[in-house]
PDB file of C-alpha atoms in Angstrom:
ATOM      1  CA  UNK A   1      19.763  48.772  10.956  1.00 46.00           C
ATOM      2  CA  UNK A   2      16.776  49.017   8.556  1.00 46.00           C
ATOM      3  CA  UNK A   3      16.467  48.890   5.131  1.00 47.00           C
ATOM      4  CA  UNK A   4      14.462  50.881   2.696  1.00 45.00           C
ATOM      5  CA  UNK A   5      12.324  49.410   0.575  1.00 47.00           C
ATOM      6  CA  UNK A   6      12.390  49.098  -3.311  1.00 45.00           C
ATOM      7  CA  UNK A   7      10.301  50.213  -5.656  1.00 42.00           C
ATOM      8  CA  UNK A   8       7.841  47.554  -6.672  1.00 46.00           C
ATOM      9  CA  UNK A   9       8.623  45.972  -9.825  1.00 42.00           C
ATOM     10  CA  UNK A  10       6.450  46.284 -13.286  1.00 44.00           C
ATOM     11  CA  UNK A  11       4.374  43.336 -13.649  1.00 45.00           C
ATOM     12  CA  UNK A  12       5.984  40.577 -16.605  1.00 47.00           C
ATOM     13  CA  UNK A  13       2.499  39.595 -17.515  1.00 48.00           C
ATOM     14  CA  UNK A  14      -0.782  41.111 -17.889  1.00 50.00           C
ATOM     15  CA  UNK A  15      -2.896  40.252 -15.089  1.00 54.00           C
ATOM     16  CA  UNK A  16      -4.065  36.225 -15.334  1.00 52.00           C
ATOM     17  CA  UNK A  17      -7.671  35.314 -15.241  1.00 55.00           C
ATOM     18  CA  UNK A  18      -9.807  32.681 -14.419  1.00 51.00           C
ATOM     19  CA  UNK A  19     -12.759  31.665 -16.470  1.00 49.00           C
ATOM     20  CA  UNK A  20     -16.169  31.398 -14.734  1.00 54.00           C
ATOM     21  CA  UNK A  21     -17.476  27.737 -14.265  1.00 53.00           C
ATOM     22  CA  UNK A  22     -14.263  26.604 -15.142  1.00 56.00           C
ATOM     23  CA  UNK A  23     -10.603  25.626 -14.363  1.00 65.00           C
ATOM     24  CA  UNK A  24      -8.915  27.220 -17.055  1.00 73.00           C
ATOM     25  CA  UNK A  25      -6.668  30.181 -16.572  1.00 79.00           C
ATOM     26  CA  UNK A  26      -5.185  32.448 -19.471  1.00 80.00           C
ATOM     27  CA  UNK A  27      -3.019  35.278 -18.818  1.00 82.00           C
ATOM     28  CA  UNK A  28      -0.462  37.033 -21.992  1.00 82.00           C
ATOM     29  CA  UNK A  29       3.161  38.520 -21.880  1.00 84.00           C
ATOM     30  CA  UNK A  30       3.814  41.526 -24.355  1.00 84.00           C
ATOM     31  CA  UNK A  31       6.993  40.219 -26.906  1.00 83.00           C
ATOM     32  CA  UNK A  32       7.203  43.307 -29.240  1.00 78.00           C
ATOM     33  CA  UNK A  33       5.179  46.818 -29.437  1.00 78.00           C
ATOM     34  CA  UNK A  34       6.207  48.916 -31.918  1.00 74.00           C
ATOM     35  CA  UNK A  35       4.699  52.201 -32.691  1.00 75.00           C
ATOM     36  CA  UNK A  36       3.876  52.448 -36.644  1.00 67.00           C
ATOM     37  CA  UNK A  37       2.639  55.187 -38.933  1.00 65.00           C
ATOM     38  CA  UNK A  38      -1.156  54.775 -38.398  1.00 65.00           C
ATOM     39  CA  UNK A  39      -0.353  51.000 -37.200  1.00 72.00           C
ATOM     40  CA  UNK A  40       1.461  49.835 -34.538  1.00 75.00           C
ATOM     41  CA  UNK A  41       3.072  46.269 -34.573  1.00 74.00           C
ATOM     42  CA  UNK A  42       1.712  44.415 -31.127  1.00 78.00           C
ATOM     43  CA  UNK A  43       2.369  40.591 -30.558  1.00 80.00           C
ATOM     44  CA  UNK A  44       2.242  39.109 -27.374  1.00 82.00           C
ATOM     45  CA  UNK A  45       2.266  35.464 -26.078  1.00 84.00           C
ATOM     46  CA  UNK A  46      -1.252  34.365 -25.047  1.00 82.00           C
ATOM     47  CA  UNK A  47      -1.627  31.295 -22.645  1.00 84.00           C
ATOM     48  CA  UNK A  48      -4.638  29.500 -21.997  1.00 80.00           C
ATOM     49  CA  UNK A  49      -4.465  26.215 -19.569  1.00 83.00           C
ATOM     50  CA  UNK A  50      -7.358  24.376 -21.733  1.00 80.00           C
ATOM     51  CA  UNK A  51      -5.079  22.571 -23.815  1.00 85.00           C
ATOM     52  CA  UNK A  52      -7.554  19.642 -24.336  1.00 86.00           C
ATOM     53  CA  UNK A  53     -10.882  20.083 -26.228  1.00 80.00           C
ATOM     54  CA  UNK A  54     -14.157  18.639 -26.239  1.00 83.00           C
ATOM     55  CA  UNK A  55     -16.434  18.441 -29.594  1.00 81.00           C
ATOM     56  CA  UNK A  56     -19.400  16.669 -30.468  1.00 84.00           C
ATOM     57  CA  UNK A  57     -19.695  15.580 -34.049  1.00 82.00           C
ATOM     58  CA  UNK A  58     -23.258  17.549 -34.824  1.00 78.00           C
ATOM     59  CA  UNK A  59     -24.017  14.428 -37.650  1.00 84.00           C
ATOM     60  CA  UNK A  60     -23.244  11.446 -35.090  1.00 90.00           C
ATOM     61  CA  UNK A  61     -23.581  12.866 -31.423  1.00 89.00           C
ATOM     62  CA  UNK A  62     -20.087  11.304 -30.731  1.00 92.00           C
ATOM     63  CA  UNK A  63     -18.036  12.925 -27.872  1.00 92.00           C
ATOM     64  CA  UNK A  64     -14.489  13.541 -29.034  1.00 88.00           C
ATOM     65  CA  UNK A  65     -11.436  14.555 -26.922  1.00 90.00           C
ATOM     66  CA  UNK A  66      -8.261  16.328 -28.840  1.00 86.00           C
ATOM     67  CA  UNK A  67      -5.292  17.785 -27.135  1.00 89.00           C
ATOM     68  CA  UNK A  68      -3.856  21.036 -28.474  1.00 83.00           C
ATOM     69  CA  UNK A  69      -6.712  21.600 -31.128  1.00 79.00           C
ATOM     70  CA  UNK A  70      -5.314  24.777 -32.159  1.00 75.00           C
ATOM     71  CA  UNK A  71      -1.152  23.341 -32.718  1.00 77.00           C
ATOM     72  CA  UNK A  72      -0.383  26.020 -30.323  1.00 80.00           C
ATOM     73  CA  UNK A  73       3.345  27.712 -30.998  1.00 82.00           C
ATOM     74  CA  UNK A  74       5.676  27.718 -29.588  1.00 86.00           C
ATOM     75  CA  UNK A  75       3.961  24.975 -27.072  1.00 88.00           C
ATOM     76  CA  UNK A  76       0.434  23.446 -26.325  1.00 88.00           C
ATOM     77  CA  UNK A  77      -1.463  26.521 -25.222  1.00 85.00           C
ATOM     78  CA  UNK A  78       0.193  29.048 -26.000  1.00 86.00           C
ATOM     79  CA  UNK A  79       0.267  31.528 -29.129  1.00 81.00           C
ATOM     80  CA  UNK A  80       2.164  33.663 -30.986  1.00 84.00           C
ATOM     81  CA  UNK A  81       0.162  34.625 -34.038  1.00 85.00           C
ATOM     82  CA  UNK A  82      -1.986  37.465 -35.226  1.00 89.00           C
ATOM     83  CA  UNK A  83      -4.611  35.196 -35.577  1.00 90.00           C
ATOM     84  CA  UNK A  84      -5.977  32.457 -37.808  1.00 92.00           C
ATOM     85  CA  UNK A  85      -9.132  31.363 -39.862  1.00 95.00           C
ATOM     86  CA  UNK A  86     -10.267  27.644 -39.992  1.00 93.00           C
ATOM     87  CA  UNK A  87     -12.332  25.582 -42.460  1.00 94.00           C
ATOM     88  CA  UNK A  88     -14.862  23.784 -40.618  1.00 91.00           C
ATOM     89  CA  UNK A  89     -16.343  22.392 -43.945  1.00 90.00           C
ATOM     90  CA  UNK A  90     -20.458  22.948 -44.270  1.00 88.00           C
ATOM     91  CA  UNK A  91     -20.424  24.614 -40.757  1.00 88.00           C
ATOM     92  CA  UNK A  92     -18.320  27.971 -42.026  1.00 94.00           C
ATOM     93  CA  UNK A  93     -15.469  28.824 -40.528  1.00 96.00           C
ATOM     94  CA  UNK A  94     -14.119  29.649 -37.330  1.00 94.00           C
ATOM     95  CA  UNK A  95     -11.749  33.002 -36.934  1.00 95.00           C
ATOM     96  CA  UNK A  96      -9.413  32.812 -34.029  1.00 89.00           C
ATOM     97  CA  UNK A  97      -8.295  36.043 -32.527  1.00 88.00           C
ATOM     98  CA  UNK A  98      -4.285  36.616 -31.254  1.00 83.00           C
ATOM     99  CA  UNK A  99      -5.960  36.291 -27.803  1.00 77.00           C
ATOM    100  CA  UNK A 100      -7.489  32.999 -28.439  1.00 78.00           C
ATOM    101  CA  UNK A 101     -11.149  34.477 -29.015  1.00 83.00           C
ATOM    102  CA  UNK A 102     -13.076  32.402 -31.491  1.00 86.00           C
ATOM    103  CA  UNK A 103     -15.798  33.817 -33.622  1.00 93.00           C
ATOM    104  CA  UNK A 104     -18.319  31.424 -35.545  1.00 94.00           C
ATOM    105  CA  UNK A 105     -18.534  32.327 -39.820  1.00 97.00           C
ATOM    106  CA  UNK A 106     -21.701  30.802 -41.129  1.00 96.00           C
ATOM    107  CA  UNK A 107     -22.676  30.973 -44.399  1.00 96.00           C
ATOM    108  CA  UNK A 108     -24.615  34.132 -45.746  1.00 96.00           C
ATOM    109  CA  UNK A 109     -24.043  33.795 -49.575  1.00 95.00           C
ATOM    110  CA  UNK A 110     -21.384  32.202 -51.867  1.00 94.00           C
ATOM    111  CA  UNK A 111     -17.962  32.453 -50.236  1.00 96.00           C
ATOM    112  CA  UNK A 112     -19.549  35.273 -47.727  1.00 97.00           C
ATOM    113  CA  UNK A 113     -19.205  34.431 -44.231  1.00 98.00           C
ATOM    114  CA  UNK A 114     -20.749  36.671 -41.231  1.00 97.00           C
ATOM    115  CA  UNK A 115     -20.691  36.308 -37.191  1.00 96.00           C
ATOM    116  CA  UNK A 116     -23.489  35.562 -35.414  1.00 94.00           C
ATOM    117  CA  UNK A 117     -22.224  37.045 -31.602  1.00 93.00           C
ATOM    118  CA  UNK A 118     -22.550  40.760 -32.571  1.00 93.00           C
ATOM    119  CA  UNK A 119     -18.689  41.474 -33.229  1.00 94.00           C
ATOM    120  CA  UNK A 120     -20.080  42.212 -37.141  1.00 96.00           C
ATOM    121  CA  UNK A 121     -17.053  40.546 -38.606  1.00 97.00           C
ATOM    122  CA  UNK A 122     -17.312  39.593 -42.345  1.00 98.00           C
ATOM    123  CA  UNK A 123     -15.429  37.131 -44.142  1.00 98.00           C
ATOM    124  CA  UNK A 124     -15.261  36.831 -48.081  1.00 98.00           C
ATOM    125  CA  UNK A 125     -13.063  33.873 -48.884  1.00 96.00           C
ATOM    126  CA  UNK A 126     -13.035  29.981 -49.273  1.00 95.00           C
ATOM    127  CA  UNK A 127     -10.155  27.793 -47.332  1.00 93.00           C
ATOM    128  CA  UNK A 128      -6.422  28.992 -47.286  1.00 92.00           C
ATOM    129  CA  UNK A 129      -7.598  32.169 -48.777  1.00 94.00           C
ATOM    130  CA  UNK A 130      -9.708  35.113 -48.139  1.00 96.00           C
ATOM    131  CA  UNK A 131     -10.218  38.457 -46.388  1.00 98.00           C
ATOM    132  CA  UNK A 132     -11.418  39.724 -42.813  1.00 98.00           C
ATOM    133  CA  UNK A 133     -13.275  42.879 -42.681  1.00 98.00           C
ATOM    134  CA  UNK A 134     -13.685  44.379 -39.082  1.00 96.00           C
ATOM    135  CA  UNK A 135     -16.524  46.686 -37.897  1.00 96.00           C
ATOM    136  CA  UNK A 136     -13.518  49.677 -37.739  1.00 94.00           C
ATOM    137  CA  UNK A 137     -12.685  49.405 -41.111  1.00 94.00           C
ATOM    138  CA  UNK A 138      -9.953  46.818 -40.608  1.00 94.00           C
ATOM    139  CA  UNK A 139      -8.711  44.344 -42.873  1.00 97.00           C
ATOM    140  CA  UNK A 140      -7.123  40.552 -42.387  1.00 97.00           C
ATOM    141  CA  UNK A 141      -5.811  39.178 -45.548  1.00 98.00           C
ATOM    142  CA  UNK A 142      -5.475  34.997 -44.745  1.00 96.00           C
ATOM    143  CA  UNK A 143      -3.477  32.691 -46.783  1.00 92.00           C
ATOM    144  CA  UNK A 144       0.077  30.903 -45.964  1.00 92.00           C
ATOM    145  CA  UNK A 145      -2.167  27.735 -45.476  1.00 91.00           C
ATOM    146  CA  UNK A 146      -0.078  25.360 -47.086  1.00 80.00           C
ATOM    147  CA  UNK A 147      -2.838  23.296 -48.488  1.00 77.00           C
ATOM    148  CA  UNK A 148      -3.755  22.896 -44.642  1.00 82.00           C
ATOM    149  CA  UNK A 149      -7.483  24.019 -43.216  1.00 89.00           C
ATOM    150  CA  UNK A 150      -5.764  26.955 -41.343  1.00 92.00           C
ATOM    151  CA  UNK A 151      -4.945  30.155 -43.127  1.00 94.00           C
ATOM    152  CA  UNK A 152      -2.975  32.661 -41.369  1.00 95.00           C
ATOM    153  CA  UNK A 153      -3.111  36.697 -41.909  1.00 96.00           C
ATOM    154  CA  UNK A 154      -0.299  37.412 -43.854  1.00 96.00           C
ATOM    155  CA  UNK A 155      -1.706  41.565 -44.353  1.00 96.00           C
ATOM    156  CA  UNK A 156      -3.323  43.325 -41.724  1.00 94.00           C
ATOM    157  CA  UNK A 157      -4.126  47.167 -43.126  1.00 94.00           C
ATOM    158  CA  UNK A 158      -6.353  49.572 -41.042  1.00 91.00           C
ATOM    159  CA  UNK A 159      -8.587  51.559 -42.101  1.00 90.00           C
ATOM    160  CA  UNK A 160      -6.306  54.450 -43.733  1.00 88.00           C
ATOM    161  CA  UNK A 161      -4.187  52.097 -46.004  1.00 90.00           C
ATOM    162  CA  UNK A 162      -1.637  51.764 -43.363  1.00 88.00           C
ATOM    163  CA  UNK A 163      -0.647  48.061 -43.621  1.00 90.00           C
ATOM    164  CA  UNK A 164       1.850  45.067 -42.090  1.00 90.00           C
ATOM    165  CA  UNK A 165       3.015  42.450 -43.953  1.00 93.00           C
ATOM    166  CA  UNK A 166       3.724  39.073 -42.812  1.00 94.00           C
ATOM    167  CA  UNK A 167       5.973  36.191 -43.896  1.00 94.00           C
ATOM    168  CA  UNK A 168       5.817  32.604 -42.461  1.00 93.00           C
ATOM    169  CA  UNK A 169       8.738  30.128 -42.158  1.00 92.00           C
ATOM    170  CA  UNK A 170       8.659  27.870 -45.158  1.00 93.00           C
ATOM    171  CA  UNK A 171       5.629  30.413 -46.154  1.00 92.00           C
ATOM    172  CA  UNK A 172       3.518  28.418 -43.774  1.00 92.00           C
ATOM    173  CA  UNK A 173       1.852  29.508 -40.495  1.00 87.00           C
ATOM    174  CA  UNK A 174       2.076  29.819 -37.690  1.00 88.00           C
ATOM    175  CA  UNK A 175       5.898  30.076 -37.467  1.00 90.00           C
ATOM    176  CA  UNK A 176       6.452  33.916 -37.977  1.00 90.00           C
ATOM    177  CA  UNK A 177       9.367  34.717 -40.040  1.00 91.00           C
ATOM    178  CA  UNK A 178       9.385  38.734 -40.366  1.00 90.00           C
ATOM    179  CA  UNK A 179       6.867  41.528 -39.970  1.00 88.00           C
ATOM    180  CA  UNK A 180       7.048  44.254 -42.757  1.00 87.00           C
ATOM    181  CA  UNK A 181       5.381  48.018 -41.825  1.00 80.00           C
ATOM    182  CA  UNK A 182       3.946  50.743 -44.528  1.00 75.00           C
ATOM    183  CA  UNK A 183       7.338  52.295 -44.415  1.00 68.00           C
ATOM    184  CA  UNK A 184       9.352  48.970 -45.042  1.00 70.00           C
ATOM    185  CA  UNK A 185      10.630  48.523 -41.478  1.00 67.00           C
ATOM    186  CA  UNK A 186      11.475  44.916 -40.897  1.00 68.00           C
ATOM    187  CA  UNK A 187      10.404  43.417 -36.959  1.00 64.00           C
ATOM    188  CA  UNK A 188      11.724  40.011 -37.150  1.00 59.00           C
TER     189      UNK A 188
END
């Protein structure tokens, strides 16, 4: 009269976490992973809970409150993107990794942006255009902005020339419309 039992099913999600000191919880679910010729094509759906953000203007001290800062697609808090950069006028810019991470760009010479947290990410560029460069030889090439203070990557290319090549509904982020590989392989 017993039953044996099943194998335990994979896990949809990566493991969710909770941020220290805080109530926010972010977890991701893998949509497409594609091996590639030297790069792979990896896009999941990040979710982070902190859908409403608080900023304080640095010139007036004023406390502001905005929900869904980032326009999060396909909903508030989630993302589907390989990223984005942000003007943020005389303060730089702020990069925004797929998983949400944000990295402060400050000002080192005329359109030449560095980090300040130790990731050693440089930014050449001015806003809706401009190019990434990662510590691992990595390169984000941002435009699709629209005219808008967000610019989206529309090449990534590693190190060895490998690249992807990305097209935006209405040629505006963050609406993905295809993915293009080195070989000419279409993900869309």
């Amino acid at each position: 009269g017993g039953t044996t039992p099943e194998p335990p099913a994979p896990p949809v999600a990566t493991e969710g976490t909770q941020l220290p000191g805080s109530s926010n919880f972010a977890f991701a679910i893998p949509v497409v992973s594609l091996p590639g010729r030297g790069l792979d094509v990896s896009l999941s759906l990040s979710y982070n809970s902190r859908v409403f953000n608080k900023s304080i203007d640095p010139f007036d001290g004023s406390t502001q409150m905005t929900f869904d800062v980032d326009s999060g697609w396909p909903a508030a808090g989630f993302r589907l993107s390989f990223g984005q950069i942000e003007d943020q006028g005389s303060l730089g810019f702020t990069l925004t990794d797929p998983d949400g991470t944000r990295h402060l760009l400050k000002l080192t010479s005329t359109n030449n942006y560095d980090t300040e947290d130790g990731s050693f990410i440089h930014f050449t560029g001015g806003s809706g255009w401009g190019s990434v460069f990662y510590p691992d030889g990595m390169r984000l090439d941002f435009g699709a902005a629209g005219g808008g203070i967000r610019s989206y990557p529309t090449k990534i290319v590693d190190r060895n020339g490998n690249y992807l090549l990305i097209s935006y509904v209405n040629g505006v982020g963050p609406k993905i419309n295809t993915v293009q590989d080195t070989l000419g392989r279409f993900v869309r």
